[in-house]
Short mmCIF file of C-alpha atoms and ligand atoms in Angstrom, two decimals:
data_model
loop_
_atom_site.label_atom_id
_atom_site.label_comp_id
_atom_site.label_asym_id
_atom_site.label_seq_id
_atom_site.Cartn_x
_atom_site.Cartn_y
_atom_site.Cartn_z
CA MET A 518 -11.54 9.49 11.08
CA LYS A 519 -10.38 9.46 7.48
CA THR A 520 -8.84 12.72 6.24
CA MET A 521 -7.09 13.20 2.93
CA LEU A 522 -3.47 14.02 3.73
CA TYR A 523 -2.27 14.39 0.17
CA GLU A 524 -3.58 14.10 -3.37
CA GLY A 525 -0.92 13.10 -5.87
CA LYS A 526 -1.07 12.48 -9.60
CA ALA A 527 -2.00 8.80 -9.29
CA LYS A 528 -3.02 8.26 -5.69
CA GLN A 529 -4.68 9.84 -2.68
CA MET A 530 -3.29 9.26 0.81
CA PHE A 531 -5.67 9.18 3.79
CA THR A 532 -5.04 9.13 7.52
CA THR A 533 -6.50 6.24 9.54
CA ASP A 534 -7.32 5.72 13.22
CA ASN A 535 -3.76 4.46 13.61
CA GLU A 536 -1.24 7.30 13.35
CA ASN A 537 1.39 4.91 11.97
CA GLU A 538 -0.75 3.77 9.04
CA LEU A 539 -2.15 5.36 5.87
CA LEU A 540 -4.83 4.31 3.43
CA VAL A 541 -3.75 4.62 -0.20
CA TYR A 542 -6.47 5.13 -2.84
CA PHE A 543 -5.43 4.32 -6.43
CA LYS A 544 -6.98 6.63 -9.06
CA ASP A 545 -7.45 6.11 -12.80
CA ASP A 546 -5.74 9.45 -13.51
CA ALA A 547 -2.63 9.29 -15.64
CA THR A 548 -0.07 12.02 -16.20
CA ALA A 549 3.15 12.20 -18.18
CA PHE A 550 5.94 14.67 -18.91
CA ASN A 551 5.77 16.07 -15.38
CA GLY A 552 2.03 16.62 -15.49
CA GLU A 553 1.91 18.30 -18.93
CA LYS A 554 -0.07 15.44 -20.44
CA LYS A 555 -3.16 14.37 -18.52
CA GLY A 556 -5.66 11.58 -19.09
CA THR A 557 -7.53 8.66 -17.65
CA ILE A 558 -6.76 4.99 -17.98
CA GLN A 559 -9.94 3.10 -17.24
CA SER A 560 -9.64 0.72 -14.24
CA LYS A 561 -5.95 1.60 -13.80
CA GLY A 562 -6.45 2.17 -10.07
CA VAL A 563 -7.91 -1.28 -9.55
CA ILE A 564 -5.27 -2.96 -11.72
CA ASN A 565 -2.28 -1.12 -10.21
CA ASN A 566 -3.49 -1.85 -6.68
CA LYS A 567 -3.54 -5.56 -7.54
CA ILE A 568 -0.21 -5.49 -9.38
CA ALA A 569 1.57 -3.49 -6.65
CA THR A 570 0.21 -5.87 -4.01
CA PHE A 571 1.48 -8.83 -6.02
CA PHE A 572 4.97 -7.31 -6.35
CA PHE A 573 5.19 -6.27 -2.69
CA ASN A 574 4.31 -9.83 -1.63
CA LEU A 575 6.89 -11.28 -4.01
CA LEU A 576 9.53 -8.91 -2.63
CA ALA A 577 8.65 -9.73 1.00
CA GLU A 578 9.24 -13.43 0.20
CA ASN A 579 12.69 -12.34 -0.95
CA GLY A 580 13.59 -10.36 2.16
CA ILE A 581 12.80 -6.83 0.98
CA PRO A 582 11.01 -4.75 3.65
CA HIS A 583 8.11 -2.68 2.31
CA HIS A 584 5.15 -0.57 3.46
CA LEU A 585 2.22 -2.78 2.44
CA ILE A 586 0.13 -4.09 5.34
CA ARG A 587 -2.73 -5.41 3.20
CA ARG A 588 -4.93 -4.61 0.23
CA VAL A 589 -8.30 -3.63 1.70
CA SER A 590 -10.49 -3.08 -1.35
CA ASP A 591 -10.32 -2.84 -5.14
CA ARG A 592 -8.69 0.59 -5.04
CA GLU A 593 -7.29 0.79 -1.52
CA MET A 594 -4.30 -0.56 0.34
CA LEU A 595 -3.31 -0.05 3.96
CA VAL A 596 0.35 0.88 4.38
CA LYS A 597 2.87 1.86 7.01
CA LYS A 598 3.18 5.64 7.14
CA LEU A 599 6.69 6.49 5.99
CA ASN A 600 8.82 9.55 6.10
CA ILE A 601 9.43 9.50 2.34
CA LEU A 602 13.01 10.24 1.28
CA LYS A 603 12.90 12.82 -1.52
CA VAL A 604 15.07 10.63 -3.74
CA GLU A 605 13.62 8.56 -6.60
CA VAL A 606 15.72 5.51 -7.37
CA VAL A 607 15.63 4.32 -10.99
CA VAL A 608 17.13 1.00 -12.10
CA ARG A 609 17.77 0.36 -15.79
CA ASN A 610 18.59 -2.86 -17.62
CA ILE A 611 17.97 -1.69 -21.20
CA ALA A 612 18.26 1.90 -22.43
CA ALA A 613 14.91 3.66 -22.86
CA GLY A 614 13.18 6.95 -22.12
CA SER A 615 15.25 9.74 -20.63
CA LEU A 616 18.48 7.69 -20.50
CA ALA A 617 18.39 6.87 -24.22
CA LYS A 618 17.79 10.57 -24.91
CA ARG A 619 20.47 11.87 -22.53
CA ILE A 620 23.25 9.48 -23.56
CA GLY A 621 22.26 9.32 -27.23
CA TRP A 622 21.72 5.55 -27.15
CA GLU A 623 19.14 3.92 -29.30
CA GLU A 624 16.17 2.69 -27.28
CA GLY A 625 16.63 -1.04 -26.71
CA THR A 626 20.42 -0.89 -26.23
CA LYS A 627 21.38 -3.61 -23.73
CA MET A 628 23.71 -2.68 -20.90
CA PRO A 629 26.29 -5.15 -19.51
CA SER A 630 24.99 -4.55 -16.00
CA ALA A 631 22.21 -2.59 -14.38
CA ILE A 632 22.49 1.18 -13.95
CA VAL A 633 21.14 2.84 -10.81
CA GLU A 634 20.18 6.51 -11.03
CA LEU A 635 19.04 8.94 -8.35
CA TYR A 636 16.60 11.80 -8.93
CA TYR A 637 15.55 14.62 -6.61
CA LYS A 638 11.79 14.13 -6.06
CA ASN A 639 10.56 17.65 -6.77
CA ASP A 640 7.70 18.30 -9.22
CA GLU A 641 8.49 22.03 -9.64
CA LEU A 642 12.00 21.17 -10.79
CA GLY A 643 10.86 18.21 -12.90
CA ASP A 644 12.68 15.60 -10.76
CA PRO A 645 16.29 16.43 -11.77
CA LEU A 646 19.01 13.78 -11.90
CA VAL A 647 21.33 14.04 -8.88
CA ASN A 648 24.27 12.10 -7.44
CA ASN A 649 25.49 11.18 -3.95
CA TYR A 650 27.21 14.54 -3.55
CA HIS A 651 24.04 16.52 -4.33
CA ILE A 652 22.03 14.32 -1.97
CA LYS A 653 24.54 14.86 0.82
CA ALA A 654 24.75 18.63 0.21
CA MET A 655 20.95 18.96 0.11
CA GLY A 656 20.48 16.73 3.16
CA LEU A 657 17.98 14.52 1.32
CA ALA A 658 19.38 11.31 2.82
CA THR A 659 22.50 10.08 4.59
CA GLU A 660 25.25 8.20 2.73
CA GLU A 661 24.21 5.06 4.58
CA GLN A 662 20.57 5.49 3.52
CA VAL A 663 21.57 6.01 -0.13
CA CYS A 664 23.73 2.89 0.04
CA GLN A 665 20.83 0.92 1.53
CA MET A 666 18.40 2.18 -1.15
CA GLU A 667 20.84 1.22 -3.92
CA GLN A 668 21.38 -2.24 -2.44
CA TYR A 669 17.63 -2.86 -2.14
CA ALA A 670 17.06 -1.48 -5.65
CA LEU A 671 19.55 -3.92 -7.19
CA LYS A 672 18.12 -6.85 -5.22
CA ILE A 673 14.59 -5.85 -6.29
CA ASN A 674 15.85 -5.73 -9.88
CA ASP A 675 17.19 -9.30 -9.60
CA VAL A 676 13.98 -10.64 -8.04
CA LEU A 677 11.62 -8.89 -10.47
CA THR A 678 13.70 -9.56 -13.59
CA ALA A 679 13.90 -13.29 -12.83
CA TYR A 680 10.20 -13.55 -12.04
CA LEU A 681 9.03 -11.51 -15.03
CA LYS A 682 11.17 -13.59 -17.38
CA THR A 683 9.02 -16.61 -16.50
CA LYS A 684 6.02 -14.56 -17.69
CA LYS A 685 7.75 -13.63 -20.96
CA LEU A 686 8.27 -10.05 -19.84
CA ALA A 687 11.51 -8.04 -19.91
CA LEU A 688 11.99 -5.49 -17.14
CA ILE A 689 13.51 -2.54 -18.98
CA ASP A 690 13.60 0.00 -16.13
CA PHE A 691 11.64 1.08 -13.06
CA LYS A 692 11.39 3.74 -10.35
CA LEU A 693 11.30 3.13 -6.60
CA GLU A 694 10.59 5.33 -3.60
CA PHE A 695 11.82 4.55 -0.12
CA GLY A 696 11.00 6.03 3.27
CA LEU A 697 11.90 5.75 6.92
CA TYR A 698 9.87 3.69 9.37
CA ASN A 699 11.24 3.50 12.93
CA GLY A 700 14.50 4.82 11.51
CA GLU A 701 14.81 1.96 8.98
CA VAL A 702 14.78 2.38 5.18
CA ILE A 703 11.86 0.49 3.65
CA LEU A 704 10.25 0.40 0.20
CA GLY A 705 7.14 2.55 -0.30
CA ASP A 706 4.88 3.91 -3.02
CA GLU A 707 4.03 1.40 -5.80
CA ILE A 708 5.46 -0.90 -8.44
CA SER A 709 3.19 -1.07 -11.47
CA PRO A 710 3.04 -0.37 -15.23
CA ASP A 711 2.94 3.32 -14.22
CA THR A 712 6.43 3.06 -12.71
CA CYS A 713 8.09 0.33 -14.78
CA ARG A 714 8.76 -0.43 -18.42
CA PHE A 715 7.77 -3.96 -19.43
CA TRP A 716 8.39 -5.31 -22.95
CA ASP A 717 7.08 -8.63 -24.22
CA THR A 718 10.19 -10.81 -24.62
CA GLU A 719 8.99 -12.33 -27.89
CA THR A 720 7.38 -9.44 -29.74
CA GLY A 721 9.04 -6.47 -28.01
CA GLU A 722 5.57 -4.98 -27.51
CA LYS A 723 5.45 -2.23 -24.86
CA LEU A 724 3.09 -3.15 -22.00
CA ASP A 725 3.33 -0.11 -19.73
CA LYS A 726 2.69 3.62 -19.39
CA ASP A 727 4.68 4.37 -22.56
CA ARG A 728 1.50 3.37 -24.43
CA PHE A 729 -0.14 6.41 -22.80
CA ARG A 730 2.92 8.71 -22.99
CA ARG A 731 3.46 8.01 -26.69
CA ASP A 732 -0.18 7.57 -27.79
CA LEU A 733 0.41 3.97 -28.86
CA GLY A 734 -3.19 2.88 -28.20
CA ASN A 735 -4.44 -0.19 -26.29
CA VAL A 736 -3.36 1.37 -22.99
CA GLU A 737 -5.98 -0.37 -20.79
CA GLU A 738 -5.31 -3.65 -22.56
CA ALA A 739 -1.59 -3.44 -21.73
CA TYR A 740 -2.24 -2.89 -18.00
CA LYS A 741 -4.74 -5.77 -18.02
CA GLU A 742 -2.25 -8.01 -19.81
CA ILE A 743 0.40 -7.41 -17.12
CA LEU A 744 -2.09 -8.29 -14.37
CA LYS A 745 -3.15 -11.42 -16.26
CA ARG A 746 0.43 -12.60 -16.74
CA LEU A 747 1.30 -11.99 -13.08
CA THR A 748 -1.75 -13.38 -11.31
CA GLY A 749 -3.79 -15.07 -14.04
CA GLU A 750 -6.62 -12.68 -13.20
CA ALA A 751 -8.75 -11.30 -16.02
CA ILE A 752 -10.46 -7.99 -15.37
P1 ADP B 1640 2.97 12.07 -6.89
O1 ADP B 1640 3.23 12.67 -5.56
O2 ADP B 1640 4.28 11.87 -7.62
O3 ADP B 1640 1.95 12.77 -7.71
P2 ADP B 1640 1.22 9.79 -6.22
O4 ADP B 1640 -0.02 10.27 -6.83
O5 ADP B 1640 1.60 8.36 -6.43
O6 ADP B 1640 2.54 10.57 -6.64
O7 ADP B 1640 1.09 10.10 -4.67
C1 ADP B 1640 1.52 9.28 -3.68
C2 ADP B 1640 2.39 10.07 -2.71
O8 ADP B 1640 2.48 9.37 -1.48
C3 ADP B 1640 3.82 10.25 -3.23
O9 ADP B 1640 4.24 11.56 -2.96
C4 ADP B 1640 4.62 9.24 -2.41
O10 ADP B 1640 5.94 9.68 -2.18
C5 ADP B 1640 3.85 9.19 -1.12
N1 ADP B 1640 3.93 7.89 -0.42
C6 ADP B 1640 3.99 6.66 -0.95
N2 ADP B 1640 4.00 5.71 0.00
C7 ADP B 1640 3.95 6.35 1.18
C8 ADP B 1640 3.93 5.92 2.55
N3 ADP B 1640 3.95 4.63 2.87
N4 ADP B 1640 3.91 6.88 3.52
C9 ADP B 1640 3.86 8.19 3.20
N5 ADP B 1640 3.86 8.66 1.93
C10 ADP B 1640 3.89 7.76 0.93
N1 UDP B 1641 9.46 6.84 -13.67
C1 UDP B 1641 8.41 7.00 -12.76
N2 UDP B 1641 8.15 8.26 -12.29
C2 UDP B 1641 8.86 9.36 -12.66
C3 UDP B 1641 9.92 9.18 -13.58
C4 UDP B 1641 10.19 7.91 -14.06
O1 UDP B 1641 7.76 6.04 -12.40
O2 UDP B 1641 8.57 10.46 -12.16
C5 UDP B 1641 9.77 5.49 -14.19
C6 UDP B 1641 9.37 5.32 -15.65
O3 UDP B 1641 8.09 4.73 -15.75
C7 UDP B 1641 10.43 4.37 -16.17
C8 UDP B 1641 11.66 4.69 -15.32
O4 UDP B 1641 11.18 5.34 -14.16
O5 UDP B 1641 10.05 3.03 -15.92
C9 UDP B 1641 12.66 5.58 -16.04
O6 UDP B 1641 12.00 6.71 -16.55
P1 UDP B 1641 12.75 7.78 -17.46
O7 UDP B 1641 13.83 8.43 -16.67
O8 UDP B 1641 13.17 7.14 -18.74
O9 UDP B 1641 11.70 8.91 -17.69
P2 UDP B 1641 10.49 9.04 -18.71
O10 UDP B 1641 11.10 9.21 -20.06
O11 UDP B 1641 9.70 7.81 -18.57
O12 UDP B 1641 9.80 10.24 -18.17
#
């Protein structure tokens, strides 16, 4: 029996006959600025399902444990049901978005090494920036779990950055979510143009959700271009 457990901004999560597994349905809905801006990106669900599957497989080859069991249809993937840690892990290689604003750096400023940031996953509060002390005080995760998430996040950054470079894409920043499965920290949620910033290395063109956030036009085309560069697939 398939029951909807949760409807989020970009995905729906369904139960399956196996209590340890969930079915994820990828929608075309797009939101920005904590849900203030709403819209639709045609075929986004299909594209992000393919892109996330591609990235999860690439990460598995590089020793990163994740929730994907298999992609089951255009818009659905079967995953391990996680106890999601309410901490969003953001890795940044080049200043953009909220970091550029907060620090007063010009967007595009290169950093000598990657920055890892932690946010409290809470829509009502607008996902505030937190540190290890907040996380400990709030009981969101143990110190060991935070350390593990940060280690995986940096390794994921190395793997993705190196791979994307071969496709003439710069990985500017991205957000990850982790959860517990049999007590172990593993990667969940998705990796896609919704959750990453990708810039063309030659032209600097933005090929991610910023096209939607900032009304830059050619939003669908950007998502399709990322899929094409990763898998060669035209949709
Ligand atoms: P949001 O909740 O931010 O609107 P989505 O629309 O992407 O986001 O909804 C997906 C939800 O499912 C998120 O809350 C995410 O934390 C959660 N999730 C992702 N992967 C798993 C998993 N393997 N097990 C349980 N929950 C998951
Ligand atoms: N991000 C995300 N979900 C969020 C917040 C951020 O996927 O709820 C991603 C975003 O796409 C970008 C990175 O995390 O790749 C850093 O985002 P930033 O803090 O700059 O916030 P933004 O200005 O994009 O809201």
